Coordinates of C-alpha atoms in Angstrom, one line a residue:
M1 CA 0.3 -0.2 -0.3
S2 CA 1.9 3.5 -0.7
S3 CA -0.1 5.6 1.8
T4 CA 1.1 7.1 3.8
K5 CA -0.4 7.6 6.5
F6 CA -3.0 4.4 7.6
G7 CA -6.4 5.1 10.3
I8 CA -8.4 2.4 12.0
E9 CA -11.4 3.4 12.1
V10 CA -14.1 2.3 14.7
N11 CA -18.4 2.0 14.1
L12 CA -20.4 2.5 16.8
L13 CA -22.7 0.9 15.4
T14 CA -25.7 1.6 18.6
G15 CA -24.6 5.1 17.1
R16 CA -23.8 5.9 21.3
Y17 CA -20.3 5.0 23.5
V18 CA -21.1 4.3 26.7
A19 CA -17.4 4.0 28.6
T20 CA -16.8 5.2 31.5
Y21 CA -14.3 7.9 32.6
H22 CA -11.2 6.3 34.0
N23 CA -11.1 8.3 37.4
S24 CA -14.8 9.7 37.5
R25 CA -18.1 7.1 37.3
Q26 CA -20.3 9.5 36.5
Q27 CA -17.8 11.2 33.5
S28 CA -18.2 9.9 30.0
E29 CA -15.0 9.3 27.3
W30 CA -14.6 11.1 25.1
P31 CA -13.4 10.6 22.3
P32 CA -12.4 6.7 23.0
H33 CA -8.9 6.8 24.5
P34 CA -6.3 5.5 22.5
A35 CA -5.1 2.5 24.9
R36 CA -8.6 1.6 25.3
L37 CA -8.4 0.2 21.3
F38 CA -5.1 -1.8 22.3
S39 CA -6.7 -3.4 24.7
A40 CA -9.4 -4.8 22.9
L41 CA -6.9 -5.9 20.5
V42 CA -5.1 -7.3 23.1
A43 CA -8.2 -8.5 24.4
I44 CA -9.0 -10.1 21.3
H45 CA -5.7 -11.1 20.8
F46 CA -6.1 -13.6 23.7
D47 CA -9.3 -14.9 22.9
V48 CA -8.2 -17.9 21.0
D49 CA -6.5 -21.5 22.3
K50 CA -3.4 -20.4 20.8
P51 CA -2.3 -16.6 20.0
D52 CA -1.4 -16.1 16.3
R53 CA 2.8 -14.9 16.5
M54 CA 1.6 -12.6 13.1
E55 CA -0.6 -10.9 15.4
R56 CA 1.6 -9.8 18.7
I57 CA 4.2 -8.4 16.4
A58 CA 1.2 -6.5 14.2
L59 CA 0.7 -5.0 18.2
E60 CA 3.9 -5.1 18.8
W61 CA 4.7 -2.4 16.0
L62 CA 1.2 -0.7 16.7
E63 CA 2.6 -0.2 20.7
S64 CA 6.0 1.6 19.3
R65 CA 4.4 4.2 17.5
E66 CA 3.8 8.0 18.8
P67 CA 0.2 8.6 19.7
P68 CA -2.0 8.7 16.9
A69 CA -4.3 11.7 16.2
V70 CA -8.4 10.5 16.1
A71 CA -10.9 12.1 14.3
A72 CA -13.8 12.4 16.1
S73 CA -17.0 14.5 15.9
N74 CA -19.0 16.3 18.3
C75 CA -21.4 14.5 21.0
V76 CA -23.9 15.2 22.8
T77 CA -24.5 13.4 26.4
R78 CA -26.9 11.9 28.1
R79 CA -28.2 12.9 32.1
V80 CA -26.1 10.8 33.5
V81 CA -28.2 8.4 36.6
S82 CA -28.4 5.8 39.0
H83 CA -29.0 2.3 37.9
F84 CA -28.9 -0.1 40.7
V85 CA -28.1 -3.6 39.7
P86 CA -27.3 -7.4 41.3
I87 CA -24.0 -7.4 43.3
N88 CA -22.4 -10.5 41.7
D89 CA -19.5 -10.3 44.3
V90 CA -21.3 -10.7 46.6
A91 CA -19.7 -11.6 50.4
I92 CA -16.3 -12.4 48.8
V93 CA -14.4 -8.9 48.4
S94 CA -17.1 -6.4 50.9
R95 CA -17.8 -3.3 49.4
S96 CA -15.3 0.0 50.9
L97 CA -11.9 -3.1 51.1
Q98 CA -13.2 -2.8 47.2
E99 CA -13.1 0.7 47.3
R100 CA -9.9 1.1 48.8
K101 CA -7.8 -1.3 46.8
T102 CA -9.2 -0.1 43.6
K103 CA -8.9 3.9 44.5
A104 CA -5.3 2.9 45.5
V105 CA -4.4 1.1 42.4
F106 CA -5.2 4.4 40.5
D107 CA -3.7 6.2 42.3
L108 CA -0.3 3.7 42.5
T109 CA -0.7 3.2 38.6
D110 CA -0.8 7.4 37.6
Q111 CA 2.2 7.5 40.3
L112 CA 4.1 4.7 37.9
N113 CA 2.9 6.0 34.9
A114 CA 4.7 9.4 35.7
E115 CA 8.1 8.6 37.3
L116 CA 7.9 6.5 33.9
V117 CA 7.1 9.6 31.6
S118 CA 9.7 11.7 33.8
S119 CA 12.6 8.7 33.5
E120 CA 12.0 8.4 30.0
G121 CA 11.0 4.8 30.5
E122 CA 13.0 4.0 32.2
M123 CA 12.0 1.6 35.6
T124 CA 13.8 4.1 38.2
R125 CA 14.3 2.6 42.5
K126 CA 11.8 4.2 42.8
G127 CA 9.2 3.5 39.9
A128 CA 10.6 -0.6 41.8
Q129 CA 9.1 0.8 44.8
I130 CA 6.1 2.2 43.5
H131 CA 5.6 -1.6 41.8
R132 CA 5.5 -2.9 44.2
K133 CA 2.9 -1.0 46.7
L134 CA 1.2 -1.6 43.5
D135 CA 1.5 -5.5 42.8
K136 CA 0.2 -6.1 47.2
Q137 CA -2.8 -3.6 47.0
R138 CA -3.8 -5.9 44.0
D139 CA -3.6 -9.0 45.8
V140 CA -6.9 -9.3 47.5
E141 CA -7.4 -13.4 47.3
I142 CA -6.4 -13.2 51.3
Y143 CA -8.9 -10.8 52.0
V144 CA -11.4 -13.0 49.7
N145 CA -13.4 -15.7 52.1
R146 CA -12.2 -19.8 51.9
A147 CA -14.5 -22.7 51.7
G148 CA -15.9 -23.8 54.9
N149 CA -15.2 -20.1 56.1
T150 CA -18.0 -18.7 54.6
N151 CA -20.9 -16.6 57.3
P152 CA -24.5 -18.3 56.6
L153 CA -25.3 -15.3 56.0
S154 CA -23.2 -14.5 53.9
A155 CA -23.6 -18.0 51.9
I156 CA -27.4 -16.9 51.8
Q157 CA -26.7 -13.4 50.1
M158 CA -25.1 -15.4 46.6
L159 CA -28.3 -17.9 46.0
P160 CA -29.7 -14.9 43.4
D161 CA -33.5 -14.0 45.1
H162 CA -31.6 -12.4 48.1
R163 CA -29.3 -10.5 46.1
G164 CA -28.7 -7.0 47.2
K165 CA -28.6 -4.6 44.5
Q166 CA -25.2 -2.0 43.9
E167 CA -25.5 1.3 42.2
R168 CA -23.9 1.9 38.9
F169 CA -23.6 4.4 36.6
F170 CA -24.0 3.7 33.3
P171 CA -22.4 8.1 31.6
S172 CA -23.7 7.8 27.6
I173 CA -23.0 9.9 24.8
T174 CA -24.2 10.3 21.1
P175 CA -21.9 11.2 18.2
D176 CA -22.6 13.3 15.7
E177 CA -21.0 10.9 13.5
P178 CA -21.3 7.2 15.0
R179 CA -17.8 6.8 14.3
V180 CA -14.1 8.1 15.7
I181 CA -10.8 7.1 13.5
Y182 CA -7.1 6.9 14.1
V183 CA -4.5 7.7 12.2
W184 CA -1.0 7.2 12.8
K185 CA 1.9 9.1 10.3
D186 CA 3.2 5.8 9.2
F187 CA 1.3 2.3 7.6
P188 CA 2.2 -0.9 9.0
P189 CA 4.8 -3.0 7.5
K190 CA 4.0 -5.5 4.8
G191 CA 1.9 -7.6 5.9
L192 CA 1.5 -5.9 9.6
G193 CA -1.6 -3.8 8.1
E194 CA -3.9 -6.9 6.8
T195 CA -3.0 -8.8 9.8
L196 CA -4.6 -5.9 12.3
D197 CA -6.9 -5.7 10.5
R198 CA -8.1 -9.6 10.5
L199 CA -7.6 -9.0 14.2
L200 CA -9.7 -5.3 14.3
M201 CA -12.5 -7.9 12.6
R202 CA -13.1 -9.6 15.4
V203 CA -13.4 -6.8 17.6
T204 CA -16.8 -6.2 18.4
R205 CA -17.4 -3.8 21.7
L206 CA -15.6 -1.2 22.5
G207 CA -15.8 0.4 26.8
H208 CA -19.3 -1.0 28.3
S209 CA -20.8 -4.4 26.8
S210 CA -23.1 -2.6 24.9
S211 CA -21.5 -0.2 22.9
L212 CA -20.7 -2.7 19.5
V213 CA -18.1 -1.7 17.5
S214 CA -17.1 -2.4 13.6
C215 CA -13.7 -2.0 13.0
R216 CA -11.0 -2.0 10.1
I217 CA -8.0 -0.2 8.8
V218 CA -8.9 2.6 6.1
T219 CA -5.9 4.1 3.9
N220 CA -7.1 7.1 3.4
P221 CA -7.6 8.9 6.4
P222 CA -9.6 12.1 7.5
A223 CA -7.9 14.8 8.6
A224 CA -7.9 14.5 12.5
N225 CA -9.7 17.0 15.5
Y226 CA -7.3 15.5 18.5
V227 CA -3.3 16.1 17.2
P228 CA -1.5 15.2 20.3
A229 CA 0.3 18.5 21.7
S230 CA 1.9 19.7 25.1
D231 CA -1.1 21.1 26.2
G232 CA -5.6 20.0 25.8
E233 CA -7.3 17.3 27.0
S234 CA -4.9 14.1 28.4
L235 CA -6.0 11.3 26.5
R236 CA -4.0 8.1 27.6
V237 CA -2.3 6.6 25.4
V238 CA 0.0 3.0 24.8
R239 CA 4.1 3.3 25.5
R240 CA 6.4 0.7 24.0
G241 CA 6.1 -2.8 26.0
Q242 CA 2.6 -2.1 26.7
L243 CA 1.1 -5.5 25.0
S244 CA 3.9 -7.4 28.1
E245 CA 2.4 -5.5 30.3
L246 CA -1.1 -6.5 29.7
E247 CA 0.3 -9.6 30.2
R248 CA 1.7 -9.7 33.2
Q249 CA -1.4 -8.2 35.2
H250 CA -3.0 -10.2 34.1
A251 CA -1.3 -12.8 35.4
R252 CA -1.8 -11.0 38.8
H253 CA -5.5 -10.1 38.3
G254 CA -7.0 -13.1 36.4
G255 CA -9.9 -10.7 35.4
T256 CA -11.2 -11.1 39.5
K257 CA -9.2 -9.1 40.7
P258 CA -9.1 -5.6 41.2
R259 CA -7.4 -4.8 38.0
S260 CA -6.3 -1.4 35.9
L261 CA -5.9 0.0 32.3
P262 CA -1.5 1.1 32.4
Y263 CA -1.8 4.0 29.8
V264 CA 0.4 6.8 29.6
N265 CA -1.1 10.3 29.6
S266 CA -0.3 12.8 25.9
G267 CA -2.0 16.0 26.0
Y268 CA -4.3 16.6 22.6
R269 CA -5.8 19.0 21.6
K270 CA -9.1 20.1 19.8
T271 CA -9.1 21.4 16.5
D272 CA -11.3 22.6 13.8
A273 CA -10.1 20.2 11.2
V274 CA -13.1 18.5 9.3
G275 CA -13.3 16.3 6.4
P276 CA -11.6 14.4 4.3
L277 CA -9.2 17.6 4.3
D278 CA -7.7 20.3 6.2
V279 CA -9.6 23.5 5.3
P280 CA -13.1 25.0 6.0
P281 CA -15.3 23.2 4.3
L282 CA -17.9 25.9 2.4
E283 CA -21.8 26.2 3.1
S284 CA -24.5 27.2 1.7
N285 CA -26.7 30.3 2.3
T286 CA -29.4 26.8 3.0
V287 CA -26.9 26.4 6.2
G288 CA -28.6 26.8 9.9
D289 CA -30.4 25.7 12.7
W290 CA -32.8 22.3 12.3
L291 CA -35.3 21.9 14.6
V292 CA -36.7 18.2 14.3
F293 CA -40.5 16.4 14.4
E294 CA -40.4 12.9 14.5
F295 CA -43.6 11.3 13.4
A296 CA -45.4 8.7 15.5
H297 CA -44.5 4.7 15.0
S298 CA -48.0 4.5 13.7
S299 CA -47.6 7.7 10.8
R300 CA -44.0 6.1 9.2
A301 CA -45.4 4.7 6.8
L302 CA -45.4 7.7 4.3
P303 CA -43.8 8.0 1.3
A304 CA -40.8 9.5 0.1
Y305 CA -42.9 11.2 -2.5
R306 CA -45.0 12.3 -0.7
A307 CA -42.4 15.1 1.0
V308 CA -44.6 18.0 -0.8
E309 CA -48.2 17.6 0.1
L310 CA -46.2 16.6 4.4
A311 CA -44.0 19.7 3.6
T312 CA -46.8 22.2 2.5
A313 CA -49.0 21.3 5.1
M314 CA -46.2 21.3 7.7
R315 CA -46.3 25.0 6.9
G316 CA -49.7 25.6 6.6
A317 CA -49.8 24.2 10.1
I318 CA -47.1 26.8 11.4
F319 CA -48.6 30.0 9.5
H320 CA -51.9 29.1 11.2
Y321 CA -50.8 29.3 14.2
A322 CA -48.2 32.8 14.2
A323 CA -49.0 36.4 14.3
D324 CA -49.4 38.4 11.4
P325 CA -47.9 39.9 9.9
I326 CA -45.3 37.4 9.6
P327 CA -41.8 37.3 8.8
E328 CA -40.1 37.4 5.1
A329 CA -37.9 35.2 6.2
L330 CA -40.1 32.9 7.9
S331 CA -43.1 32.9 4.8
G332 CA -40.5 33.3 1.9
H333 CA -42.5 36.5 0.3
G334 CA -41.5 39.6 0.1
P335 CA -44.6 42.8 1.4
Q336 CA -45.9 42.9 -2.0
G337 CA -46.4 38.5 -2.3
A338 CA -43.2 38.1 -4.5
P339 CA -40.7 35.0 -3.3
S340 CA -38.2 36.3 -1.5
A341 CA -34.6 36.3 -2.7
A342 CA -33.3 35.7 0.9
P343 CA -32.8 32.3 2.0
H344 CA -36.1 31.6 4.2
V345 CA -37.2 28.4 6.5
A346 CA -36.8 25.3 4.9
F347 CA -39.2 21.9 4.9
L348 CA -37.7 19.1 4.9
P349 CA -39.1 16.2 5.8
L350 CA -37.1 13.3 5.8
P351 CA -36.9 10.0 4.5
Y352 CA -34.6 6.7 5.3
V353 CA -32.2 7.0 2.9
G354 CA -28.2 5.3 2.5
F355 CA -28.3 2.8 4.7
E356 CA -29.2 -1.1 2.9
H357 CA -32.1 -1.9 4.4
S358 CA -33.7 1.9 3.2
D359 CA -36.8 1.5 2.3
G360 CA -37.9 5.5 1.8
R361 CA -40.7 5.7 4.5
L362 CA -40.5 9.9 6.1
L363 CA -39.7 9.7 9.7
A364 CA -39.4 13.2 10.7
I365 CA -39.7 16.7 9.3
A366 CA -37.1 19.7 9.6
L367 CA -38.1 22.9 9.9
S368 CA -34.0 23.9 8.3
V369 CA -33.7 28.5 9.5
P370 CA -30.5 29.3 8.4
K371 CA -28.2 31.7 9.6
A372 CA -29.4 34.8 7.9
S373 CA -32.7 34.5 9.8
D374 CA -33.3 38.3 11.8
S375 CA -34.0 37.2 15.5
V376 CA -37.5 38.3 14.1
S377 CA -38.2 36.2 11.6
R378 CA -37.2 33.6 14.3
R379 CA -38.8 34.7 17.2
A380 CA -42.1 34.1 15.6
L381 CA -41.6 30.8 13.9
Y382 CA -40.7 29.3 17.5
R383 CA -44.1 31.4 18.9
A384 CA -46.7 29.8 16.6
I385 CA -44.6 26.1 17.0
G386 CA -45.1 27.6 21.3
T387 CA -48.9 28.6 20.3
W388 CA -49.3 25.4 18.5
E389 CA -48.3 23.1 21.5
K390 CA -50.3 24.7 24.0
A391 CA -53.3 24.3 22.0
V392 CA -52.7 20.9 21.7
S393 CA -51.0 18.4 23.3
P394 CA -47.1 18.5 22.4
N395 CA -47.2 15.0 22.1
S396 CA -49.4 14.5 19.8
L397 CA -49.6 17.0 17.3
K398 CA -51.6 16.6 13.7
L399 CA -51.3 17.3 9.9
T400 CA -53.8 16.7 8.1
L401 CA -53.1 15.6 4.4
G402 CA -56.4 16.3 2.6
S403 CA -58.7 13.3 2.5
Q404 CA -55.5 10.6 2.8
G405 CA -55.7 10.5 6.8
I406 CA -53.9 12.1 9.5
V407 CA -50.6 12.2 10.6
E408 CA -49.2 12.4 13.9
L409 CA -45.5 14.5 15.2
S410 CA -43.5 15.7 18.0
R411 CA -40.7 17.7 18.4
L412 CA -38.0 15.6 19.2
H413 CA -35.6 16.6 23.2
G414 CA -32.4 16.0 23.0
P415 CA -30.3 13.3 20.8
A416 CA -33.0 11.1 18.5
A417 CA -33.8 7.3 18.4
L418 CA -33.0 6.9 14.9
I419 CA -29.7 8.3 12.8
S420 CA -31.2 9.0 10.2
L421 CA -32.9 12.1 12.5
R422 CA -29.4 13.1 14.1
P423 CA -28.7 16.6 12.8
G424 CA -24.6 14.5 11.9
I425 CA -26.4 12.6 8.7
W426 CA -27.6 15.5 7.5
H427 CA -24.5 18.2 8.9
R428 CA -21.6 16.2 8.2
P429 CA -19.2 18.2 5.6
S430 CA -18.7 16.4 2.7
P431 CA -17.3 16.4 -1.5
C432 CA -19.8 14.2 -2.4
W433 CA -23.2 14.8 -2.4
V434 CA -26.6 12.6 -3.9
S435 CA -30.0 13.8 -3.5
A436 CA -32.2 12.0 -1.1
T437 CA -35.6 14.1 -3.2
P438 CA -35.5 14.8 -6.4
I439 CA -34.6 18.1 -7.6
A440 CA -36.5 20.8 -9.5
L441 CA -34.3 22.4 -11.4
P442 CA -34.9 26.6 -11.5
R443 CA -34.3 26.1 -15.4
H444 CA -36.8 23.7 -17.8
P445 CA -34.0 21.9 -20.0
G446 CA -35.9 20.2 -22.1
R447 CA -38.1 16.7 -23.1
L448 CA -35.1 14.2 -21.9
G449 CA -36.6 11.0 -23.8
G450 CA -37.1 13.0 -27.4
R451 CA -37.2 11.9 -30.3
T452 CA -33.5 12.2 -30.7
A453 CA -29.6 10.5 -29.8
A454 CA -28.7 14.5 -30.3
A455 CA -32.1 16.5 -29.1
R456 CA -31.7 13.7 -25.5
A457 CA -28.2 14.9 -25.4
K458 CA -28.5 18.1 -25.2
A459 CA -31.5 17.9 -23.2
W460 CA -29.5 16.2 -20.9
Q461 CA -26.7 18.6 -21.1
R462 CA -29.0 21.1 -19.7
A463 CA -30.1 19.2 -16.8
E464 CA -26.8 18.9 -15.7
A465 CA -26.1 23.7 -16.8
A466 CA -29.2 23.8 -14.6
V467 CA -28.2 21.8 -11.4
R468 CA -24.8 23.8 -11.4
T469 CA -26.9 26.5 -11.8
A470 CA -29.4 25.6 -9.1
C471 CA -25.9 25.6 -6.7
A472 CA -24.9 28.5 -7.7
H473 CA -28.8 30.0 -6.9
V474 CA -27.2 28.3 -3.0
G475 CA -23.4 30.3 -2.3
L476 CA -22.0 27.7 -3.5
P477 CA -19.4 27.2 -5.7
E478 CA -19.1 25.9 -9.3
P479 CA -19.4 21.4 -8.8
V480 CA -16.5 19.8 -9.7
G481 CA -18.4 16.4 -11.5
V482 CA -22.5 16.2 -11.8
R483 CA -24.1 13.8 -12.7
V484 CA -28.6 13.8 -13.5
S485 CA -30.8 10.5 -13.7
L486 CA -34.3 9.9 -13.2
D487 CA -33.0 6.9 -11.1
A488 CA -32.1 7.5 -7.9
F489 CA -28.6 7.4 -6.5
I490 CA -28.9 6.1 -3.3
V491 CA -30.3 2.7 -1.4
G492 CA -34.4 4.0 -0.2
A493 CA -34.3 6.8 -2.3
R494 CA -37.9 7.5 -5.0
P495 CA -36.8 7.3 -9.3
V496 CA -38.5 10.8 -10.4
R497 CA -40.9 8.8 -11.9
R498 CA -43.1 7.8 -8.8
Y499 CA -42.8 12.1 -7.7
P500 CA -46.1 13.5 -8.1
A501 CA -45.6 17.1 -10.7
F502 CA -44.1 19.6 -10.1
S503 CA -44.6 23.9 -10.3
Q504 CA -44.3 27.2 -8.6
N505 CA -45.7 30.5 -10.1
G506 CA -43.6 32.0 -12.9
R507 CA -43.0 35.8 -12.9
D508 CA -46.1 36.4 -14.1
G509 CA -48.6 34.2 -12.4
R510 CA -48.6 31.6 -13.8
P511 CA -47.4 27.8 -12.4
V512 CA -43.8 26.8 -14.7
A513 CA -43.3 23.0 -14.4
R514 CA -40.5 22.4 -13.2
Q515 CA -38.4 19.4 -14.1
L516 CA -37.7 17.2 -11.7
V517 CA -34.3 14.6 -11.7
H518 CA -32.0 12.7 -9.1
A519 CA -28.2 14.5 -9.3
A520 CA -24.1 13.3 -7.4
L521 CA -22.3 16.4 -6.6
T522 CA -18.5 16.3 -6.1
F523 CA -16.6 19.6 -4.8
E524 CA -13.4 20.7 -4.9
R525 CA -13.5 21.2 -1.1
P526 CA -15.7 19.7 1.0
V527 CA -19.3 21.1 1.7
A528 CA -21.1 21.7 5.1
G529 CA -24.6 21.2 6.0
P530 CA -27.6 20.8 5.0
L531 CA -28.1 21.4 1.7
M532 CA -31.1 21.3 -0.4
L533 CA -30.6 21.9 -3.9
G534 CA -33.2 23.3 -6.8
A535 CA -36.9 24.8 -7.3
G536 CA -38.4 23.1 -4.4
R537 CA -35.5 23.4 -1.7
F538 CA -37.9 24.9 0.3
L539 CA -40.9 22.8 0.6
G540 CA -39.1 19.2 0.4
L541 CA -37.7 18.9 -2.9
G542 CA -33.7 18.5 -3.4
L543 CA -32.6 17.2 -0.4
M544 CA -29.0 16.3 -0.1
R545 CA -27.1 13.9 1.7
P546 CA -23.7 14.0 1.9
Q547 CA -21.7 10.7 1.0
K548 CA -18.1 9.0 2.6
D549 CA -16.7 8.8 -1.7
G550 CA -18.4 9.8 -4.7
I551 CA -21.3 7.4 -6.2
D552 CA -19.8 4.5 -9.0
E553 CA -19.8 4.3 -12.3

């Protein structure tokens, strides 16, 4: 492999990460510390009858590298609450003793690591003394009740029906993008990269057992936003000899006695680097804040091709509860009733697209408030929503779609359970974007199914040019690559033929039919979302979704 960098990508399969900070049971760890990833690899390496020799060589190579940079998105931290769970080790080691031992192990481990850092890895006399104290604190066998000496009451408490419960904390975070990438400066020697990748394929969790993951090596990692530095936030990293130290500690604690993860602290400074290129992302004038209204389970059968109908109903409901006069940045119309030339609030039904089993159903509707919106327009929108929620129950808002039934929805508070409703899915900077709903072209290209090949070719060329124009309308530079089609480029999105005809009033007040197309775009630089293109971008059409890679031919 010719790449000079390599990365390990950890995908959080549940969309969240559960792990306590190493010295606080009520604090979440984010991003996952590199030492935690290394320990997960070591655990998988030894989780066989006969560990593979090449895997050990690969792990020893990895531990000898400089601390990796880390690419991780922002996250939302769930409020930590206590849980009372059955105690597994009743009457084996007393709780107070275990707490004292655990605190002592943590303190001595920190002292030992600090001494090793100051001595550049050499075991000094002081370090050896700390090491002996650490071994003594880890040995709790002498406190374990021997067979025949167990107190009868203690023995009864070990039975399932008599086990008590102990307070536990499971701090959880939900990242905007459910993946983390660790980036090293050099690629493994020939053969070790493949060995590491096979090892990574067997890793199933990181942190708590509920944090299910899939891992792989990536050869073109994105720019990291956590980089090693002499100051900044401390993350736990590994040093040369980490694998051997983990083996020695396991021999002592056997997986049951109090134990701690050996590590070295390394400072990390957070930067603003985003996306696959180390440059700030481009932004369209559609970028802004989202208010998401999630559909009730019974209302998630609405297909994506009814997006305009749903967006129009939502727009009507907001305007019904808004006080007159409705500001231009909310209504989308100027004082004389003409369409506004400035960005305004968009109503965006969110389809289930982009995943292996996506079926295009609408799951929610987002109200996108552009950054350029003034405070008067924002207050008007929020007051309209508040008035609507007060008029009915906030958890059972309803939209009537003519004779086609009623959609029940409620405003989403906190992180979304459904990945498709999380802002990172739609806002993540990327140079590659595809349409989740078709784009209504600002200019009609002519008949895309013309009678002659020449006529058809010219019409498709004009369609591509109209998409480029649509990018200019939202303040973006011309994309370097444009592909248009009547079929979708992303799993779950519906083809153009399933959508009803879309028209808008022209300058003379007469309706003008708009040609719908799907598009796949590639820009020179990452573009930040949300991104909507075309004449119907304020009513659910032209909603774009970022892609990690381009669309294959």
